[in-house]
Amino acid sequence: MPDTGPIANATVALRLAEALARHGVVTTFGQSLPSAFHLAAPHAGISQTVYRQENMGGAMADGYARVSRRVGVVTAQNGPAATLLVPPLAEALKASIPVLALVQEVTRDTTDKNAFQEFDHFKLFEGVAKFVRRIDRADRLEDYVDMAFTAATSGRPGPAVLLLPADLLIEKAAAASRRRAFLGEFPLDRTLADPARIEEAAALLATAARPVVIAGGGVHISGAADELAALQQDAHLPVATTFMGKGSVDETHPLSIGVMGNTLGRGARAHELRAMVAEADVVLLVGNRTNQNGTDSWTLYPRDARYIHIDPDSSEIGRNYEALRLAGDAKLTLAALRQAMLRQDLAARAAARPQVEAQIAKAVEGWRTLVAGVTTRDGGPVRPERVAAEIDRRMPADGIMVADASYSSNWINIYMTAKRAGQRFLTPRGLAGLGWGVPMAIGAQVAAPGSRVVCLVGDGGFGHSWAELETLRRLDLPVTVVVLNNGILGFQKHAEDTKFGDHTVACDFAEVDHAAIARACGIAGVRVARGEEVGPALDAAFASGKPTLIEVMTDPDGKPPLTMYGGYPEPF
């Protein structure tokens, strides 16, 4: 915690800032309120990273937490501002991301008197947070701050909320705390699964004829990519990932299958590898929620396989697939599982490896050949596959790729490559709400100022977050935002046409010049209408070291290879 020195008339707001600093907080995402806190925070070494709207601020804190591996802190005033935190906190809850919301309350003497913008914040947040408390007494402040950080970072991480009466923050405070506990990184408490069950799991995997690992977002949450990579290599195990698990393994490794889920139509990297999951006899799930999209509506994973499930949340193990329970932290448990496997006879696994590698290599090479034309196609309207491929060619192994929900997430998961174990591909997949791509990218860039951060969004999702372009200018963050403008709400229109043979009037947009909006906000904005113009536009944006928006006029018929579309018209 920074040494602020003796400060006359220290307030509770300052003590709150000092408590946050003790847990490693160096910036908070907020507008003005609680003003007393934001004015005091710099004295504790905490900066203020601004946002235009609370929904976006919550997503910034989420993106920051995912990359920094520390609690993201967002602030808001009471009433309407607080209500806008509900969606991003719900995303953080479902995605297991530790976000702390500091929400101003009306003064204590006006509670339940219909004070201006008074609202029942307990009821508001109880469904989207692990922990909600009001700090009514200055002498309990440190207790509740520590409880909030503990709730956010322990077990299955998630959001916490502290409610702060406005009058409490300006009270004169007692002496500075003597506490030294640091609770700001996650996972807070790493637990190891039952060693006997780990040995049982090792034996199952070693003797399996067709084992497969499916890694979810929990690998990133645990910081377990290196341990997973070691298990993959030393135990000769093929590894697939979910959307949120993308980047948990190096996709250039010969035993890496790619993303498995509901995007396995023709044109997907893993299209020809579906059988490696569907016909597996032993499946190791790591930090995997076995949710609808990740399992292609629970049709992808084999019914008769033996399952092994690693997760710190016992309630997730066996939720949809009965499994050998390895309840524990992925990093510790994967390391122990690797050691247990090394004690097994792995001759059969080693002997099977060349054939497995050849199967993966053939499928990936076939995919590259299939999509070569569409990922290099000149002219316009531009194919989204080319946009993703051009970004991929320029993305370093330590770069951070962010995408909005819907099609944007699909494009990066299929047409971009994780070049190392642990590379980050951030997508809002907890609830998959539109509009969070840009604010997540802002949070990621704040957390990793030296990394290249690129954000891919559709024009539908981007419409939720235009205002944050001004935030990008104020913060002067070198985020490159790529907007795929096809003039429609693509996923919605295509899905409605597939299901109903028609679509609602909401799916077609009026023409919008997004590049002009960017320029009006004071950042570079360029419009690209031909495939051959995408690469040079990206090069210029990266060379500038400034925030840039590239609007790409894309084919409205471009759709990812979702299995729900079946034999949709293919661009190959």
Coordinates of C-alpha atoms in Angstrom, one line a residue:
M1 CA 0.0 0.0 0.0
P2 CA 1.5 3.4 -0.9
D3 CA 2.6 5.5 2.1
T4 CA 0.3 8.5 2.0
G5 CA 1.9 10.0 5.1
P6 CA -0.1 11.8 7.7
I7 CA -3.2 13.5 6.2
A8 CA -5.2 15.9 8.3
N9 CA -8.9 15.2 8.6
A10 CA -8.6 11.9 6.8
T11 CA -12.0 10.6 5.7
V12 CA -13.6 7.2 5.4
A13 CA -13.3 7.7 1.6
L14 CA -9.5 7.8 2.1
R15 CA -9.5 4.8 4.3
L16 CA -11.5 2.9 1.7
A17 CA -9.0 3.9 -1.0
E18 CA -6.2 2.7 1.3
A19 CA -8.0 -0.6 1.8
L20 CA -8.3 -1.1 -1.9
A21 CA -4.7 -0.3 -2.5
R22 CA -3.7 -2.9 0.1
H23 CA -5.3 -5.5 -2.2
G24 CA -3.4 -4.3 -5.3
V25 CA -5.9 -1.9 -6.8
V26 CA -4.1 0.8 -8.9
T27 CA -7.1 2.1 -10.9
T28 CA -10.9 2.1 -10.7
F29 CA -13.3 2.5 -13.6
G30 CA -15.7 5.3 -12.8
Q31 CA -17.4 8.6 -13.5
S32 CA -17.6 11.1 -10.7
L33 CA -19.6 9.4 -8.0
P34 CA -18.8 8.5 -5.3
S35 CA -17.0 11.8 -5.7
A36 CA -15.6 11.7 -2.2
F37 CA -13.9 8.3 -3.0
H38 CA -12.5 9.4 -6.4
L39 CA -11.1 12.6 -4.9
A40 CA -9.4 10.7 -2.1
A41 CA -8.2 7.7 -4.1
P42 CA -5.1 9.4 -5.7
H43 CA -3.7 9.9 -2.2
A44 CA -3.6 6.1 -2.0
G45 CA -2.0 5.7 -5.4
I46 CA -5.2 4.8 -7.2
S47 CA -6.0 6.4 -10.5
Q48 CA -9.4 6.9 -12.1
T49 CA -10.1 5.4 -15.5
V50 CA -13.2 7.0 -16.9
Y51 CA -16.2 5.6 -18.8
R52 CA -19.2 7.2 -20.4
Q53 CA -21.8 4.7 -19.2
E54 CA -22.0 2.3 -16.3
N55 CA -22.8 -0.8 -18.4
M56 CA -19.6 -0.1 -20.4
G57 CA -17.6 0.6 -17.2
G58 CA -18.5 -2.7 -15.8
A59 CA -17.3 -4.4 -18.9
M60 CA -14.1 -2.5 -18.7
A61 CA -13.5 -3.7 -15.2
D62 CA -14.2 -7.3 -16.4
G63 CA -11.7 -7.0 -19.3
Y64 CA -9.1 -5.5 -16.9
A65 CA -9.6 -8.4 -14.5
R66 CA -9.3 -11.1 -17.1
V67 CA -5.9 -9.7 -18.3
S68 CA -4.4 -8.3 -15.1
R69 CA -5.5 -11.3 -13.0
R70 CA -6.6 -8.8 -10.3
V71 CA -10.0 -7.6 -9.2
G72 CA -11.5 -5.1 -11.5
V73 CA -13.1 -2.2 -9.6
V74 CA -16.0 -0.2 -11.0
T75 CA -17.9 2.6 -9.3
A76 CA -21.4 4.0 -9.8
Q77 CA -23.9 6.3 -8.1
N78 CA -27.2 5.1 -6.7
G79 CA -30.3 4.6 -8.7
P80 CA -30.3 4.6 -12.5
A81 CA -26.5 4.4 -12.7
A82 CA -26.5 1.4 -10.4
T83 CA -29.1 -0.4 -12.4
L84 CA -26.8 -0.2 -15.5
L85 CA -24.2 -2.3 -13.6
V86 CA -26.5 -5.3 -13.5
P87 CA -25.7 -6.6 -17.1
P88 CA -21.9 -6.5 -16.8
L89 CA -22.0 -8.0 -13.3
A90 CA -24.3 -10.8 -14.6
E91 CA -21.7 -11.5 -17.3
A92 CA -18.9 -11.5 -14.7
L93 CA -20.9 -13.9 -12.5
K94 CA -21.5 -16.4 -15.3
A95 CA -18.0 -16.1 -16.6
S96 CA -16.4 -16.3 -13.1
I97 CA -14.6 -13.0 -13.3
P98 CA -13.9 -11.1 -10.0
V99 CA -15.3 -7.5 -10.3
L100 CA -15.9 -5.3 -7.3
A101 CA -18.7 -2.7 -7.7
L102 CA -18.6 0.3 -5.3
V103 CA -22.1 1.8 -5.4
Q104 CA -23.0 5.1 -3.6
E105 CA -26.1 5.0 -1.4
V106 CA -28.3 7.9 -0.2
T107 CA -27.3 9.3 3.1
R108 CA -28.2 7.1 6.1
D109 CA -30.6 9.7 7.6
T110 CA -32.7 9.7 4.4
T111 CA -33.0 5.9 4.0
D112 CA -36.6 4.8 3.2
K113 CA -37.8 8.4 2.8
N114 CA -37.9 8.4 -1.0
A115 CA -34.7 10.3 -1.3
F116 CA -33.5 11.3 -4.8
Q117 CA -32.6 8.2 -6.8
E118 CA -33.0 5.9 -3.7
F119 CA -33.3 2.3 -4.7
D120 CA -33.2 -1.1 -3.0
H121 CA -29.7 -2.1 -4.2
F122 CA -29.8 -5.4 -2.3
K123 CA -32.6 -6.7 -4.3
L124 CA -31.1 -5.2 -7.5
F125 CA -27.7 -7.0 -7.1
E126 CA -28.5 -10.2 -5.2
G127 CA -29.0 -12.2 -8.4
V128 CA -25.8 -11.0 -10.1
A129 CA -23.2 -11.0 -7.3
K130 CA -21.6 -13.4 -4.9
F131 CA -21.6 -10.8 -2.1
V132 CA -23.6 -7.7 -1.4
R133 CA -23.1 -5.6 1.7
R134 CA -23.8 -2.0 2.9
I135 CA -21.0 -0.4 5.0
D136 CA -23.0 1.6 7.6
R137 CA -20.2 2.1 10.2
A138 CA -16.7 3.4 9.6
D139 CA -15.2 0.9 12.1
R140 CA -16.5 -2.0 9.9
L141 CA -15.1 -0.7 6.6
E142 CA -12.0 -2.9 6.5
D143 CA -14.0 -6.0 7.5
Y144 CA -16.4 -5.6 4.6
V145 CA -13.7 -4.7 2.1
D146 CA -11.8 -7.8 3.0
M147 CA -14.9 -9.9 2.9
A148 CA -15.8 -8.5 -0.6
F149 CA -12.3 -9.3 -2.0
T150 CA -12.4 -12.8 -0.4
A151 CA -15.8 -13.5 -2.0
A152 CA -14.7 -12.1 -5.4
T153 CA -11.4 -14.1 -5.6
S154 CA -12.1 -17.4 -3.8
G155 CA -13.7 -20.6 -4.9
R156 CA -15.4 -19.8 -8.2
P157 CA -14.5 -16.1 -8.7
G158 CA -17.2 -13.6 -9.4
P159 CA -18.5 -10.1 -8.6
A160 CA -19.0 -8.5 -5.2
V161 CA -20.8 -5.2 -4.4
L162 CA -20.2 -2.8 -1.6
L163 CA -22.9 -0.2 -0.9
L164 CA -21.5 3.1 0.4
P165 CA -23.8 5.8 2.0
A166 CA -22.7 9.2 0.8
D167 CA -22.5 10.7 4.3
L168 CA -20.3 7.8 5.6
L169 CA -17.6 8.6 3.0
I170 CA -17.1 12.1 4.3
E171 CA -16.9 11.2 8.0
K172 CA -13.6 11.8 9.7
A173 CA -11.8 8.5 9.9
A174 CA -9.8 6.7 12.6
A175 CA -6.1 6.0 12.3
A176 CA -4.8 4.1 9.3
S177 CA -5.2 0.4 9.4
R178 CA -2.5 -2.0 10.5
R179 CA -3.9 -4.8 8.2
R180 CA -1.5 -6.3 5.7
A181 CA -3.5 -9.1 4.1
F182 CA -3.5 -9.1 0.3
L183 CA -6.6 -10.6 -1.3
G184 CA -6.7 -9.0 -4.7
E185 CA -5.4 -11.8 -7.0
F186 CA -7.3 -14.8 -8.1
P187 CA -7.6 -17.7 -7.4
L188 CA -7.2 -16.6 -3.8
D189 CA -7.0 -20.1 -2.3
R190 CA -5.8 -22.9 -4.6
T191 CA -7.1 -26.3 -3.6
L192 CA -5.9 -29.7 -4.9
A193 CA -8.3 -32.4 -5.8
D194 CA -8.3 -35.7 -3.9
P195 CA -5.0 -37.4 -4.7
A196 CA -6.7 -40.8 -4.9
R197 CA -9.0 -39.6 -7.5
I198 CA -6.2 -38.0 -9.4
E199 CA -4.5 -41.4 -9.6
E200 CA -7.7 -42.9 -10.8
A201 CA -8.0 -40.2 -13.5
A202 CA -4.4 -40.8 -14.6
A203 CA -5.1 -44.6 -15.0
L204 CA -8.3 -43.9 -17.0
L205 CA -6.5 -41.5 -19.4
A206 CA -3.4 -43.8 -19.8
T207 CA -5.4 -46.8 -20.7
A208 CA -8.0 -45.0 -22.9
A209 CA -8.2 -45.8 -26.6
R210 CA -9.5 -42.4 -27.7
P211 CA -9.0 -39.8 -24.9
V212 CA -9.6 -36.1 -25.4
V213 CA -9.2 -33.0 -23.2
I214 CA -11.7 -30.1 -23.6
A215 CA -10.4 -27.0 -21.9
G216 CA -12.7 -24.2 -20.9
G217 CA -12.3 -20.7 -19.6
G218 CA -11.4 -22.0 -16.2
V219 CA -7.9 -22.7 -17.5
H220 CA -7.4 -19.0 -18.0
I221 CA -9.0 -18.1 -14.7
S222 CA -6.6 -20.4 -12.9
G223 CA -3.6 -19.4 -15.0
A224 CA -3.1 -23.0 -15.8
A225 CA -2.1 -22.8 -19.5
D226 CA 1.5 -24.0 -18.8
E227 CA 0.3 -26.9 -16.8
L228 CA -2.2 -27.9 -19.5
A229 CA 0.5 -27.6 -22.2
A230 CA 2.8 -29.9 -20.2
L231 CA 0.1 -32.5 -19.7
Q232 CA -0.8 -32.3 -23.4
Q233 CA 2.9 -32.8 -24.4
D234 CA 4.0 -35.4 -21.9
A235 CA 0.8 -37.5 -21.7
H236 CA 0.3 -37.4 -25.5
L237 CA -3.3 -36.0 -25.2
P238 CA -5.2 -34.2 -27.9
V239 CA -6.8 -31.0 -26.6
A240 CA -9.8 -29.1 -27.8
T241 CA -11.1 -25.9 -26.3
T242 CA -14.4 -24.1 -25.8
F243 CA -14.9 -20.5 -26.9
M244 CA -13.7 -19.1 -23.6
G245 CA -11.0 -21.6 -23.4
K246 CA -9.4 -20.5 -26.7
G247 CA -5.8 -19.7 -26.1
S248 CA -5.4 -22.1 -23.2
V249 CA -3.3 -24.2 -25.5
D250 CA -1.0 -23.4 -28.4
E251 CA -3.1 -24.1 -31.5
T252 CA 0.1 -24.7 -33.6
H253 CA 0.9 -27.7 -31.4
P254 CA 0.3 -31.0 -33.3
L255 CA -2.1 -32.2 -30.7
S256 CA -4.3 -29.1 -30.6
I257 CA -7.7 -29.7 -32.2
G258 CA -9.1 -26.2 -32.0
V259 CA -12.4 -24.8 -30.8
M260 CA -15.2 -27.3 -30.3
G261 CA -18.8 -26.3 -30.0
N262 CA -21.7 -25.1 -32.1
T263 CA -19.4 -23.8 -34.9
L264 CA -18.4 -27.0 -36.5
G265 CA -20.0 -26.6 -40.0
R266 CA -17.9 -26.8 -43.1
G267 CA -15.4 -24.0 -42.9
A268 CA -14.6 -24.5 -39.3
R269 CA -11.0 -25.6 -38.4
A270 CA -12.3 -28.5 -36.3
H271 CA -15.1 -29.5 -38.8
E272 CA -13.3 -32.7 -39.8
L273 CA -12.2 -33.4 -36.2
R274 CA -15.7 -33.5 -34.6
A275 CA -15.3 -37.3 -34.3
M276 CA -12.3 -36.9 -32.0
V277 CA -14.8 -35.6 -29.4
A278 CA -17.9 -37.4 -30.4
E279 CA -16.2 -40.8 -30.4
A280 CA -13.9 -40.3 -27.4
D281 CA -14.0 -43.0 -24.7
V282 CA -12.5 -40.8 -21.9
V283 CA -13.1 -37.1 -21.8
L284 CA -11.2 -34.8 -19.4
L285 CA -13.1 -31.5 -18.9
V286 CA -11.0 -28.6 -17.4
G287 CA -12.8 -25.5 -16.2
N288 CA -15.6 -26.3 -18.6
R289 CA -19.3 -25.4 -17.9
T290 CA -20.6 -27.9 -20.5
N291 CA -23.0 -25.2 -21.6
Q292 CA -25.3 -25.1 -24.6
N293 CA -23.0 -23.5 -27.2
G294 CA -19.9 -25.3 -26.0
T295 CA -21.6 -28.7 -26.4
D296 CA -23.6 -27.8 -29.5
S297 CA -26.8 -28.1 -27.5
W298 CA -25.5 -31.2 -25.7
T299 CA -25.2 -33.2 -28.9
L300 CA -21.4 -33.1 -29.4
Y301 CA -20.1 -34.9 -26.3
P302 CA -20.3 -38.7 -26.3
R303 CA -23.0 -40.3 -24.2
D304 CA -21.1 -43.5 -23.3
A305 CA -17.7 -42.0 -22.5
R306 CA -16.1 -41.8 -19.1
Y307 CA -15.8 -38.2 -17.9
I308 CA -13.2 -36.6 -15.6
H309 CA -14.0 -33.1 -14.6
I310 CA -11.6 -30.6 -13.0
D311 CA -13.4 -27.5 -11.5
P312 CA -13.1 -25.5 -8.2
D313 CA -16.9 -25.3 -8.1
S314 CA -18.3 -28.7 -7.0
S315 CA -21.7 -27.9 -8.4
E316 CA -20.4 -27.7 -11.9
I317 CA -18.9 -31.2 -11.8
G318 CA -21.4 -33.6 -13.2
R319 CA -23.9 -30.9 -14.0
N320 CA -24.6 -32.4 -17.4
Y321 CA -22.2 -35.3 -17.7
E322 CA -21.6 -37.7 -14.7
A323 CA -17.9 -37.5 -14.0
L324 CA -15.0 -38.6 -11.8
R325 CA -14.9 -35.6 -9.5
L326 CA -11.6 -33.6 -9.3
A327 CA -12.8 -30.7 -7.3
G328 CA -9.9 -28.3 -7.2
D329 CA -7.9 -25.6 -8.8
A330 CA -7.0 -26.3 -12.4
K331 CA -3.3 -25.3 -12.1
L332 CA -2.5 -27.5 -9.1
T333 CA -4.7 -30.4 -10.2
L334 CA -3.4 -30.5 -13.8
A335 CA 0.2 -30.4 -12.4
A336 CA -0.6 -33.3 -10.1
L337 CA -2.4 -35.2 -12.8
R338 CA 0.6 -34.9 -15.1
Q339 CA 2.9 -36.3 -12.4
A340 CA 0.4 -39.1 -11.8
M341 CA 0.4 -39.9 -15.5
L342 CA 4.1 -40.0 -15.7
R343 CA 3.9 -42.8 -13.1
Q344 CA 1.7 -44.7 -15.5
D345 CA 2.7 -46.8 -18.5
L346 CA 2.3 -44.3 -21.3
A347 CA 3.6 -46.6 -24.1
A348 CA 0.2 -47.0 -25.6
R349 CA -0.4 -43.3 -25.6
A350 CA 3.0 -42.6 -27.2
A351 CA 2.4 -45.2 -29.8
A352 CA -1.0 -43.7 -30.7
R353 CA 0.3 -40.2 -30.9
P354 CA 1.6 -40.2 -34.5
Q355 CA -1.7 -41.3 -35.9
V356 CA -3.6 -38.7 -33.8
E357 CA -1.2 -35.9 -34.9
A358 CA -1.6 -37.0 -38.5
Q359 CA -5.4 -36.9 -38.2
I360 CA -5.3 -33.4 -36.8
A361 CA -2.7 -32.2 -39.3
K362 CA -4.7 -33.6 -42.3
A363 CA -7.9 -31.9 -41.1
V364 CA -6.2 -28.5 -40.4
E365 CA -4.4 -28.6 -43.7
G366 CA -7.7 -29.5 -45.5
W367 CA -9.3 -26.6 -43.7
R368 CA -6.6 -24.1 -44.7
T369 CA -6.9 -25.2 -48.3
L370 CA -10.7 -24.9 -48.2
V371 CA -10.7 -21.4 -46.8
A372 CA -7.7 -20.0 -48.7
G373 CA -9.8 -18.4 -51.3
V374 CA -12.2 -16.7 -48.9
T375 CA -9.5 -15.5 -46.5
T376 CA -7.6 -13.8 -49.4
R377 CA -10.5 -12.7 -51.5
D378 CA -10.2 -9.2 -53.0
G379 CA -12.9 -6.8 -54.0
G380 CA -16.1 -6.1 -52.1
P381 CA -18.2 -6.4 -50.2
V382 CA -15.4 -7.8 -47.9
R383 CA -15.7 -11.3 -46.5
P384 CA -15.4 -11.3 -42.6
E385 CA -13.1 -14.4 -42.9
R386 CA -10.6 -12.2 -44.7
V387 CA -10.8 -9.5 -42.0
A388 CA -10.1 -12.1 -39.2
A389 CA -7.3 -13.7 -41.3
E390 CA -5.6 -10.3 -41.9
I391 CA -5.7 -9.5 -38.2
D392 CA -4.3 -13.0 -37.4
R393 CA -1.3 -12.5 -39.7
R394 CA -0.4 -9.4 -37.8
M395 CA -1.2 -10.4 -34.2
P396 CA 1.9 -11.3 -32.1
A397 CA 1.8 -14.2 -29.7
D398 CA 1.5 -11.7 -26.8
G399 CA -1.3 -9.8 -28.5
I400 CA -4.8 -9.6 -27.0
M401 CA -7.7 -10.2 -29.3
V402 CA -11.1 -9.0 -28.1
A403 CA -14.5 -9.6 -29.8
D404 CA -18.0 -8.6 -29.2
A405 CA -20.7 -11.3 -28.7
S406 CA -22.5 -12.9 -31.6
Y407 CA -20.7 -13.4 -35.0
S408 CA -17.6 -11.5 -34.0
S409 CA -16.7 -14.1 -31.4
N410 CA -17.1 -16.8 -34.0
W411 CA -14.9 -15.1 -36.5
I412 CA -11.9 -14.8 -34.2
N413 CA -12.4 -18.3 -32.7
I414 CA -12.4 -20.0 -36.2
Y415 CA -10.1 -17.8 -38.3
M416 CA -7.5 -16.7 -35.7
T417 CA -4.8 -18.8 -34.2
A418 CA -3.6 -19.0 -30.6
K419 CA 0.1 -18.8 -31.1
R420 CA 1.1 -19.8 -27.6
A421 CA -0.4 -21.4 -24.6
G422 CA -2.0 -18.6 -22.5
Q423 CA -2.7 -16.1 -25.3
R424 CA -5.8 -14.2 -24.6
F425 CA -8.9 -14.1 -26.7
L426 CA -11.5 -12.1 -24.8
T427 CA -15.2 -12.6 -25.6
P428 CA -18.3 -12.0 -23.5
R429 CA -19.5 -15.5 -23.3
G430 CA -21.0 -15.6 -19.8
L431 CA -24.2 -14.1 -21.0
A432 CA -22.9 -13.1 -24.5
G433 CA -24.5 -9.6 -24.4
L434 CA -23.9 -7.3 -27.3
G435 CA -21.9 -4.1 -26.9
W436 CA -19.2 -5.3 -24.5
G437 CA -16.3 -5.8 -27.1
V438 CA -15.1 -2.2 -27.1
P439 CA -15.2 -1.6 -23.3
M440 CA -13.5 -5.1 -22.7
A441 CA -10.8 -4.0 -25.0
I442 CA -10.3 -0.7 -23.1
G443 CA -10.0 -2.6 -19.9
A444 CA -7.6 -5.1 -21.4
Q445 CA -5.4 -2.3 -22.7
V446 CA -5.3 -0.5 -19.3
A447 CA -4.2 -3.8 -17.8
A448 CA -1.6 -4.5 -20.5
P449 CA -0.4 -1.1 -21.8
G450 CA 2.5 -2.6 -23.8
S451 CA 0.4 -5.2 -25.6
R452 CA -1.3 -4.9 -29.0
V453 CA -5.1 -5.0 -28.4
V454 CA -7.4 -5.4 -31.3
C455 CA -11.2 -5.4 -31.0
L456 CA -13.6 -6.9 -33.6
V457 CA -17.2 -5.9 -33.4
G458 CA -20.3 -6.0 -35.7
D459 CA -22.2 -2.9 -36.5
G460 CA -25.1 -4.2 -34.4
G461 CA -23.1 -4.6 -31.2
F462 CA -21.0 -1.5 -31.8
G463 CA -24.2 0.5 -31.7
H464 CA -24.3 -0.1 -28.0
S465 CA -20.9 1.4 -27.3
W466 CA -20.3 4.3 -29.7
A467 CA -19.9 6.7 -26.9
E468 CA -16.8 5.0 -25.6
L469 CA -14.9 6.2 -28.6
E470 CA -14.6 9.5 -26.8
T471 CA -13.3 7.5 -23.8
L472 CA -10.7 6.0 -26.0
R473 CA -9.6 9.5 -27.1
R474 CA -9.5 10.8 -23.5
L475 CA -7.5 7.8 -22.3
D476 CA -5.3 7.8 -25.5
L477 CA -5.2 4.1 -25.6
P478 CA -3.8 2.5 -28.8
V479 CA -6.8 0.1 -29.2
T480 CA -7.6 -0.8 -32.8
V481 CA -11.4 -1.2 -33.3
V482 CA -12.5 -3.1 -36.4
V483 CA -16.2 -2.7 -37.2
L484 CA -17.8 -5.2 -39.6
N485 CA -20.5 -3.2 -41.2
N486 CA -23.0 -5.5 -43.0
G487 CA -25.9 -3.2 -42.4
I488 CA -27.9 -5.9 -40.5
L489 CA -28.2 -7.5 -37.1
G490 CA -26.5 -10.6 -38.7
F491 CA -27.0 -13.4 -36.3
Q492 CA -30.6 -12.4 -35.5
K493 CA -31.5 -12.1 -39.2
H494 CA -29.9 -15.3 -40.3
A495 CA -31.2 -17.3 -37.4
E496 CA -34.8 -16.0 -37.9
D497 CA -34.6 -16.8 -41.6
T498 CA -33.3 -20.3 -40.8
K499 CA -36.0 -21.0 -38.2
F500 CA -39.0 -19.1 -39.6
G501 CA -38.3 -18.4 -43.2
D502 CA -38.6 -14.7 -42.5
H503 CA -37.1 -12.0 -40.2
T504 CA -38.4 -9.1 -38.1
V505 CA -38.0 -5.5 -39.2
A506 CA -35.5 -4.9 -36.4
C507 CA -32.8 -6.8 -38.3
D508 CA -32.1 -4.2 -41.0
F509 CA -30.3 -0.9 -40.2
A510 CA -30.3 2.5 -41.7
E511 CA -26.9 3.4 -43.2
V512 CA -24.4 4.6 -40.6
D513 CA -20.9 6.0 -41.2
H514 CA -19.0 4.6 -38.2
A515 CA -15.7 6.0 -39.4
A516 CA -17.2 9.4 -39.4
I517 CA -18.4 8.9 -35.8
A518 CA -14.9 8.0 -34.8
R519 CA -13.5 11.1 -36.5
A520 CA -16.1 13.2 -34.8
C521 CA -14.9 11.8 -31.5
G522 CA -11.3 12.9 -32.3
I523 CA -9.8 9.5 -33.3
A524 CA -8.7 8.2 -36.6
G525 CA -11.6 6.6 -38.6
V526 CA -11.2 5.0 -42.0
R527 CA -13.7 3.1 -44.2
V528 CA -12.5 0.0 -46.1
A529 CA -14.6 -1.4 -48.9
R530 CA -12.4 -3.9 -50.6
G531 CA -10.6 -7.0 -49.3
E532 CA -7.1 -5.8 -50.4
E533 CA -7.5 -2.6 -48.4
V534 CA -7.9 -4.4 -45.0
G535 CA -4.2 -5.3 -44.4
P536 CA -2.8 -1.8 -45.2
A537 CA -5.4 -0.2 -43.0
L538 CA -4.4 -2.5 -40.1
D539 CA -0.7 -1.7 -40.7
A540 CA -1.4 2.0 -40.6
A541 CA -3.4 1.7 -37.4
F542 CA -0.7 -0.3 -35.6
A543 CA 2.1 2.0 -36.8
S544 CA 0.2 5.1 -35.4
G545 CA 0.3 4.0 -31.8
K546 CA -3.1 5.7 -31.5
P547 CA -6.7 4.6 -31.1
T548 CA -8.1 3.9 -34.5
L549 CA -11.4 2.7 -35.9
I550 CA -11.5 0.7 -39.2
E551 CA -14.9 0.2 -40.6
V552 CA -15.1 -2.7 -43.1
M553 CA -18.0 -2.9 -45.5
T554 CA -18.7 -6.6 -45.3
D555 CA -20.9 -9.1 -47.1
P556 CA -24.4 -9.3 -45.4
D557 CA -24.5 -13.0 -46.5
G558 CA -21.3 -13.8 -44.6
K559 CA -22.1 -16.1 -41.7
P560 CA -19.9 -18.4 -39.6
P561 CA -20.2 -22.1 -40.0
L562 CA -22.7 -22.7 -37.2
T563 CA -24.1 -26.2 -37.2
M564 CA -27.6 -24.8 -36.9
Y565 CA -27.3 -23.5 -40.5
G566 CA -26.7 -26.9 -41.9
G567 CA -25.9 -26.7 -45.6
Y568 CA -26.1 -22.9 -45.9
P569 CA -24.7 -21.4 -49.1
E570 CA -20.9 -21.6 -48.6
P571 CA -18.4 -19.0 -49.8
F572 CA -15.7 -21.5 -50.7

